[in-house]
């Protein structure tokens, strides 16, 4: 998941959104915190993508982050 996490810092919002989507499909613990941080991205597309993928996580931290987004 390392390269996908790094891609969340790419200057292009399309790349960041695709990275968030791919991270969400991994459903790994390592992806959770970067996805939560992506909720604060400057791009609405990235924010919505992160929110959508976090909604599929069965984790209280994800649910709390989505509720607060």
mmCIF file of C-alpha atoms in Angstrom:
data_model
loop_
_atom_site.group_PDB
_atom_site.id
_atom_site.type_symbol
_atom_site.label_atom_id
_atom_site.label_comp_id
_atom_site.label_asym_id
_atom_site.label_seq_id
_atom_site.Cartn_x
_atom_site.Cartn_y
_atom_site.Cartn_z
ATOM 1 C CA UNK A 1 0.000 0.000 0.000
ATOM 2 C CA UNK A 2 3.026 2.282 0.297
ATOM 3 C CA UNK A 3 2.987 3.572 -3.290
ATOM 4 C CA UNK A 4 -0.762 4.228 -3.063
ATOM 5 C CA UNK A 5 -0.319 6.194 0.154
ATOM 6 C CA UNK A 6 2.435 8.204 -1.531
ATOM 7 C CA UNK A 7 0.115 8.884 -4.481
ATOM 8 C CA UNK A 8 -2.284 10.649 -2.092
ATOM 9 C CA UNK A 9 0.266 13.492 -2.130
ATOM 10 C CA UNK A 10 0.382 13.738 -5.924
ATOM 11 C CA UNK A 11 -0.275 17.253 -7.274
ATOM 12 C CA UNK A 12 -3.030 15.956 -9.585
ATOM 13 C CA UNK A 13 -6.385 15.455 -7.850
ATOM 14 C CA UNK A 14 -7.302 12.710 -10.333
ATOM 15 C CA UNK A 15 -4.274 10.698 -9.221
ATOM 16 C CA UNK A 16 -5.112 11.264 -5.558
ATOM 17 C CA UNK A 17 -8.716 10.155 -6.109
ATOM 18 C CA UNK A 18 -7.605 7.001 -7.923
ATOM 19 C CA UNK A 19 -5.139 6.264 -5.131
ATOM 20 C CA UNK A 20 -7.860 6.679 -2.509
ATOM 21 C CA UNK A 21 -10.129 4.344 -4.448
ATOM 22 C CA UNK A 22 -7.418 1.714 -4.787
ATOM 23 C CA UNK A 23 -6.478 2.024 -1.113
ATOM 24 C CA UNK A 24 -10.095 1.472 -0.178
ATOM 25 C CA UNK A 25 -10.171 -1.759 -2.119
ATOM 26 C CA UNK A 26 -7.232 -3.094 -0.072
ATOM 27 C CA UNK A 27 -9.262 -2.903 3.154
ATOM 28 C CA UNK A 28 -5.992 -2.937 5.090
ATOM 29 C CA UNK A 29 -5.199 -1.350 8.413
ATOM 30 C CA UNK A 30 -2.335 0.538 6.766
ATOM 31 C CA UNK A 31 -4.780 2.262 4.411
ATOM 32 C CA UNK A 32 -7.158 3.493 7.102
ATOM 33 C CA UNK A 33 -5.300 6.538 8.472
ATOM 34 C CA UNK A 34 -4.225 7.844 5.042
ATOM 35 C CA UNK A 35 -7.823 7.563 3.862
ATOM 36 C CA UNK A 36 -9.044 9.441 6.916
ATOM 37 C CA UNK A 37 -6.509 12.192 6.152
ATOM 38 C CA UNK A 38 -7.758 12.256 2.551
ATOM 39 C CA UNK A 39 -11.136 13.436 3.856
ATOM 40 C CA UNK A 40 -9.420 16.805 4.320
ATOM 41 C CA UNK A 41 -7.978 16.956 0.794
ATOM 42 C CA UNK A 42 -8.328 20.197 -1.139
ATOM 43 C CA UNK A 43 -10.193 18.328 -3.894
ATOM 44 C CA UNK A 44 -13.868 17.541 -3.396
ATOM 45 C CA UNK A 45 -13.446 14.500 -5.646
ATOM 46 C CA UNK A 46 -10.751 13.086 -3.373
ATOM 47 C CA UNK A 47 -12.838 13.842 -0.290
ATOM 48 C CA UNK A 48 -15.889 12.083 -1.730
ATOM 49 C CA UNK A 49 -13.838 9.102 -2.860
ATOM 50 C CA UNK A 50 -12.266 8.738 0.577
ATOM 51 C CA UNK A 51 -15.672 9.049 2.222
ATOM 52 C CA UNK A 52 -17.136 6.387 -0.052
ATOM 53 C CA UNK A 53 -14.376 3.867 0.555
ATOM 54 C CA UNK A 54 -14.247 4.526 4.297
ATOM 55 C CA UNK A 55 -17.990 3.853 4.448
ATOM 56 C CA UNK A 56 -17.168 0.260 3.551
ATOM 57 C CA UNK A 57 -14.764 -0.202 6.452
ATOM 58 C CA UNK A 58 -16.043 -2.037 9.517
ATOM 59 C CA UNK A 59 -13.966 0.065 11.885
ATOM 60 C CA UNK A 60 -15.139 2.615 14.452
ATOM 61 C CA UNK A 61 -12.425 5.093 13.410
ATOM 62 C CA UNK A 62 -13.660 5.005 9.817
ATOM 63 C CA UNK A 63 -17.287 5.423 10.872
ATOM 64 C CA UNK A 64 -16.390 8.351 13.124
ATOM 65 C CA UNK A 65 -14.341 10.035 10.397
ATOM 66 C CA UNK A 66 -17.108 9.629 7.826
ATOM 67 C CA UNK A 67 -19.705 10.968 10.250
ATOM 68 C CA UNK A 68 -17.567 14.019 10.896
ATOM 69 C CA UNK A 69 -16.782 14.668 7.227
#
